[in-house]
XYZ file of C-alpha atoms in Angstrom:
305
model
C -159.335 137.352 7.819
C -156.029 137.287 9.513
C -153.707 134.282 10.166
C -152.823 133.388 13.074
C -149.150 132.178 13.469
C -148.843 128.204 14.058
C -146.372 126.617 16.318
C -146.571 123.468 15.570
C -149.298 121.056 13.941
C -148.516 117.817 15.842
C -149.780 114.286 14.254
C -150.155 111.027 16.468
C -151.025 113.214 19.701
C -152.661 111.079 22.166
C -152.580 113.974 25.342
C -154.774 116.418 23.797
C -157.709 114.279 23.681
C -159.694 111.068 22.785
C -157.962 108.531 20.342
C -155.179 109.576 18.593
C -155.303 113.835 17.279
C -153.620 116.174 15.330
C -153.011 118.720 17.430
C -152.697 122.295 16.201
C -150.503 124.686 18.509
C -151.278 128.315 17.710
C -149.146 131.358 19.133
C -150.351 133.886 20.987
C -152.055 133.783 25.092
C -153.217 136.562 27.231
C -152.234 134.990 30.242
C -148.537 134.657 31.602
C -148.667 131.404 33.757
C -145.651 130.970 36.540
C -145.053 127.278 35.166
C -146.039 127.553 31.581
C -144.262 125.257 29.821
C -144.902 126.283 26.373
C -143.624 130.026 27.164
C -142.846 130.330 23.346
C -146.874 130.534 22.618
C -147.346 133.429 24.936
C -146.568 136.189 22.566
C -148.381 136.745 19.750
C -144.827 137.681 17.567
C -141.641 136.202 16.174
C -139.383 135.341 18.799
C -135.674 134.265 18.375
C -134.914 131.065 20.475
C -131.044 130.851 21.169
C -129.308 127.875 22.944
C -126.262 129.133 24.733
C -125.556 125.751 24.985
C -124.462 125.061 21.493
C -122.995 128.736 20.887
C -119.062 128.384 19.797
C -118.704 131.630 19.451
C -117.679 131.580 15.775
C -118.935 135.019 14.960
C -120.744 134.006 11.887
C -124.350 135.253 13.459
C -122.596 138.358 14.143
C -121.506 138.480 9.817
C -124.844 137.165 8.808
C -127.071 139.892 10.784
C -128.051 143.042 8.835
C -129.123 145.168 11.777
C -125.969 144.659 13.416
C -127.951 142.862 16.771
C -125.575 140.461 17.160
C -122.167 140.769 19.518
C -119.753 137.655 20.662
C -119.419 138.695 24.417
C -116.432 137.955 26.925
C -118.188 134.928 27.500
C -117.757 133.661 24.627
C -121.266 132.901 23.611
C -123.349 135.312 20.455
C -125.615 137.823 22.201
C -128.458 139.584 20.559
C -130.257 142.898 21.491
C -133.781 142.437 21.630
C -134.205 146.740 20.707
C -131.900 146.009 17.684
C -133.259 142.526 15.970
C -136.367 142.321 13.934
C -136.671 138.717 13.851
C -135.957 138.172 10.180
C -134.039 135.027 10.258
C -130.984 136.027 8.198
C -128.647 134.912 10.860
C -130.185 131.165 11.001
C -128.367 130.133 8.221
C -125.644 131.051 9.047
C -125.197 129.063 12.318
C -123.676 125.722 12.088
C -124.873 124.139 15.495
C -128.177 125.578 14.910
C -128.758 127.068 18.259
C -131.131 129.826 16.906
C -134.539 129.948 15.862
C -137.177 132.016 14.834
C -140.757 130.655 16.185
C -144.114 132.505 15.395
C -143.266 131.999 10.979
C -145.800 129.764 10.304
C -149.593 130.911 8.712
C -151.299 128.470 7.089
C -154.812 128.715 5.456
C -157.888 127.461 7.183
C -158.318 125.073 4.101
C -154.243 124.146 4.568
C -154.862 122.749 8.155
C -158.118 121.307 7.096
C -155.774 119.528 4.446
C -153.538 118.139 7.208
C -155.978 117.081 9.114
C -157.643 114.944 6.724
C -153.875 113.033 5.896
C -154.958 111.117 8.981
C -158.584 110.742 9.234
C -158.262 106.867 8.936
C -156.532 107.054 12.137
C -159.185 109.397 13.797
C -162.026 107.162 12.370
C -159.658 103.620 14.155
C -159.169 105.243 17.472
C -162.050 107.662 17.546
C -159.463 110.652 17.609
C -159.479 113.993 15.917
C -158.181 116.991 16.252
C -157.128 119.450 18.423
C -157.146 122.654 18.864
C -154.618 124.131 21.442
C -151.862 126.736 22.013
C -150.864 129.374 23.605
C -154.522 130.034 23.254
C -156.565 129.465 20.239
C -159.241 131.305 21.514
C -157.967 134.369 20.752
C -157.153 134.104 17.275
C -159.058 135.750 14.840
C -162.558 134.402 15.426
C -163.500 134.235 11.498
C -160.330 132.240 11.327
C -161.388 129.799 14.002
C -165.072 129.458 13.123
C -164.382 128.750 9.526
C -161.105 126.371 10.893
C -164.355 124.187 13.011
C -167.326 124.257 10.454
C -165.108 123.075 7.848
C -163.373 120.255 10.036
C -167.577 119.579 11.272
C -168.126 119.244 8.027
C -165.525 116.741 7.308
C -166.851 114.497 10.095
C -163.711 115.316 12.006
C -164.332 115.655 16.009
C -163.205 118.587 17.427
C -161.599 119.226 20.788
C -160.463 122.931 21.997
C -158.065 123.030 24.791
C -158.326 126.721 26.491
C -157.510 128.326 29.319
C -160.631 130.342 29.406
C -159.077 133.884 29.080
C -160.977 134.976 25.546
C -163.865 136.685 24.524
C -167.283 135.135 24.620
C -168.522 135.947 21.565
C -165.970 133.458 20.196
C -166.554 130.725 22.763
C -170.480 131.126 21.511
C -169.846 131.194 17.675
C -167.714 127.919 17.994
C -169.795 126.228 19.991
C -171.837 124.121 17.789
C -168.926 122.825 15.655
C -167.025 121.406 19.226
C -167.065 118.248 20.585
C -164.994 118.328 23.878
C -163.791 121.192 25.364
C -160.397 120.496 27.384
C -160.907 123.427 30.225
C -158.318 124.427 32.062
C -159.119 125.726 35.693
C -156.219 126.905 37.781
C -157.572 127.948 40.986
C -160.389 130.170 42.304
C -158.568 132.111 44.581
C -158.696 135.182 42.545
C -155.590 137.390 44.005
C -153.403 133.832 43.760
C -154.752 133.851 40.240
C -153.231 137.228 39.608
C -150.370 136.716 41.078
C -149.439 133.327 39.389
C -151.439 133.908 36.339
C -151.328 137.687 35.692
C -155.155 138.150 35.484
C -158.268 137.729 37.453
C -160.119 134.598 36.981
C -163.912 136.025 36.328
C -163.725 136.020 32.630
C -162.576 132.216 32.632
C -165.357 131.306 35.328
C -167.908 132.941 33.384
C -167.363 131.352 30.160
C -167.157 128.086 31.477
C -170.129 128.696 33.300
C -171.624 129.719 29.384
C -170.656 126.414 28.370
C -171.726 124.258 30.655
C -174.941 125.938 30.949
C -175.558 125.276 27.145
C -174.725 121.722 26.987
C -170.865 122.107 25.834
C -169.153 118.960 26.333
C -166.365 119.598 29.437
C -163.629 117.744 30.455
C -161.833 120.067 33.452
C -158.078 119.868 33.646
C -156.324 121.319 36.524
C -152.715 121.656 36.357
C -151.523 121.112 40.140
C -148.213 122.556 40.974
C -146.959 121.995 44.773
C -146.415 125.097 47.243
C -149.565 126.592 44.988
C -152.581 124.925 44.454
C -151.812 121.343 45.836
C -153.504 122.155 49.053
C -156.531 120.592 50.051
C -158.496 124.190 50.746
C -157.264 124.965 46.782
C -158.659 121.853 45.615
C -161.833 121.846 47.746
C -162.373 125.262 46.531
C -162.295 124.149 42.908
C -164.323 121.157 43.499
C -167.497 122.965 44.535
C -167.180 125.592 42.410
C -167.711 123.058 39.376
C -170.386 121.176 41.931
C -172.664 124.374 41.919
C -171.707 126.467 38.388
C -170.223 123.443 36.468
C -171.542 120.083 37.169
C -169.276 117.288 37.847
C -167.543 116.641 34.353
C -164.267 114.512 33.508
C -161.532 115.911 35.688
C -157.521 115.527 34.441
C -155.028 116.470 37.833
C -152.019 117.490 35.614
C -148.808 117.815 37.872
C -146.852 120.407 37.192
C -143.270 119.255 35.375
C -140.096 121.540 34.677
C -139.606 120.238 31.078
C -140.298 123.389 29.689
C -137.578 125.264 32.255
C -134.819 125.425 29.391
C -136.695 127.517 27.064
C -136.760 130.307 29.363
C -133.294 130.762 28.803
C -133.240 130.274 24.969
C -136.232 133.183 25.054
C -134.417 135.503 27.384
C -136.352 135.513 30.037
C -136.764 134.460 34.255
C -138.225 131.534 35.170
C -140.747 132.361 37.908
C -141.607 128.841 38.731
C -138.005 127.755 39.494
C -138.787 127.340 43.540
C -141.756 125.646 42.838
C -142.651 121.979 43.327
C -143.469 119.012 41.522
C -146.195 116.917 44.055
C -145.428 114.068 44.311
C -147.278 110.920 43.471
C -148.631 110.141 46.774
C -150.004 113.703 46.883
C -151.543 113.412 43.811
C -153.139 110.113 44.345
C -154.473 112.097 47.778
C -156.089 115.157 45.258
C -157.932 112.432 43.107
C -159.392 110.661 46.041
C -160.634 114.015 46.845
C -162.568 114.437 44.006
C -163.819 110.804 44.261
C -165.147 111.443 47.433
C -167.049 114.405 46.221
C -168.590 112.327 43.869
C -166.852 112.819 40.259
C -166.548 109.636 38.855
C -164.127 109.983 36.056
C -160.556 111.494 37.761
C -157.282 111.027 36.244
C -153.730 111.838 37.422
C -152.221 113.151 33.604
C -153.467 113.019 30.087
C-alpha cells in the first residue's frame, strides 16, 4: 500500500462540509485548472516553494545546497534550477527569513490520520461535523489507501465527506462508496472543448462518475466554482443546470466565485498564472446565477461554502 503525500490535515474546517471537519488535503490532481488556487496539490512530488519576497540574498542557500542548484542572481534574489535540485530540503535550514519550502513530505499511516481525526470527535459529534477528504484530488491516491482511510473512519462513527473534482477512476469512486456520506462534487462546465482548454481534460470521465453516483443513491452536494469571462454566463450555467436536471437530479448546489488568493503561489512554484485576466463576478452577478437555479427548481443554492 503506498502513501500518499499529505498537504495539510486542517482541524476546525467549517468550508469543506457540515459542522465543523478535519479536513485532510492530499497532493497529487490530474487536472490543471486555470484558477486553481491550491496549485501546490497538482503534482504528485516534492516541490520547493520560494518567496522572492523575503530573499536577502545572503548566499547561505547557495552554501547549504549539495547539488550546487542554487545561484544569487544580478537581482539579487537566490535562484534554483529545477534540472539541478532534488528537493531534499538541505537548504531550508539554512535560510533565515524562511522563504523556502519543501511541500509534498508528509505520509502518514491510514491508522495516523484515523488518530487525528478522532482528537476531535467531540466536536464532530456537537456540530454534526466530520471529516473531510479533499486535495489536489484524493481520488487518485492509492485506492487500498483510501478504502481502508473510510472503513476505518465508518467504523469510528465518523461522517465522511469527499470533495473531488471527478477526474479518477471508477473503480475507486465504487469501492468507497458505502463508507461516504456527502460527496462535495465539483462541476466546472459542460462545454467540453472550454473544459479542455481551462481544465486540461475532457469532461466525460467526471460526468460519468457523477452520473454512477447519483444513480446509486450517493449523497451529492454540486459545487460549481464560477469564474467571470468563463463560465458566469447564463448559457454556461443553464447548460449545467439541466444537465444535473436529467443525469443528476437536483441536489444541494454551492456557486463558489472564483478569488485570486491563491495568485502568489504561482510565483513561489515557478510557474504562469493563466487566470491572471480573469474575473472575479461580482456579487450582483452571483446573486443573478442563484436565482437561476431557483427558478429551475433547486431549492437549496448557496453563494460560497
Amino acid at each position: 500500500m503506498k502513501l500518499p503525500a499529505v498537504i495539510n490535515v486542517q482541524k476546525f474546517s467549517v468550508h469543506d462540509g457540515h459542522g465543523i471537519r478535519t479536513s485532510i488535503f492530499f497532493k497529487g490532481c490530474l487536472l490543471s485548472c486555470w484558477w486553481c488556487h491550491n496549485p501546490e496539490s497538482q503534482s504528485f512530488n516534492r516541490e520547493l516553494m520560494f518567496d522572492p519576497g523575503k530573499c536577502t540574498g545572503c548566499g547561505l542557500c547557495v552554501k547549504a545546497c549539495p547539488h550546487d542548484a542554487v545561484t544569487v542572481g544580478e537581482d539579487g534574489h537566490a535562484h534554483t534550477s529545477k534540472g539541478t535540485c532534488v528537493t531534499c530540503g538541505a537548504c531550508l535550514d539554512w535560510c533565515p527569513n524562511e522563504c523556502r519550502e519543501i511541500v509534498g513530505t508528509q505520509r502518514y499511516t491510514v491508522d495516523e490520520l484515523v488518530q487525528k481525526a478522532l482528537e476531535d470527535q467531540q466536536f464532530y459529534e456537537r456540530s454534526g461535523g466530520g471529516v473531510t477528504l479533499s486535495g489536489g484530488e484524493c481520488m487518485v491516491q492509492d485506492p487500498d489507501f483510501m478504502e481502508e482511510l473510510c472503513r476505518k473512519l465508518h467504523f469510528e462513527g465518523i461522517d465522511i465527506a469527499i470533495d473531488t473534482c471527478g477526474y479518477a477512476p471508477l473503480g475507486t469512486y465504487r469501492r468507497l462508496l458505502p463508507y461516504v456520506d456527502t460527496w462535495l462534487y465539483d462541476i466546472k462546465m459542460i462545454d467540453e472543448e472550454k473544459h479542455i482548454k481551462y481544465i486540461g481534460r475532457s469532461n466525460d470521465v467526471i460526468l460519468r462518475n457523477l452520473e454512477f453516483l447519483a444513480h446509486n443513491g450517493a449523497s451529492l452536494n454540486i459545487r460549481i466554482p464560477t469564474i467571470g469571462t468563463v463560465n458566469d454566463d447564463d448559457e454556461s450555467m443553464l447548460a449545467v443546470i439541466e444537465y444535473l436536471k436529467s443525469h443528476v437530479g437536483m441536489p444541494p448546489v454551492n456557486l463558489l466565485p472564483y478569488h485570486t488568493t491563491g495568485s502568489s503561489k504561482y510565483t513561489r512554484l515557478g510557474r504562469p498564472y493563466l487566470a491572471r485576466d480573469l474575473q472575479v463576478p461580482s456579487e450582483e452577478r452571483m446573486e443573478h446565477l442563484k436565482d437561476l437555479f431557483l427558478q429551475h427548481g433547486f431549492d437549496n443554492v448557496q453563494i460560497g461554502g
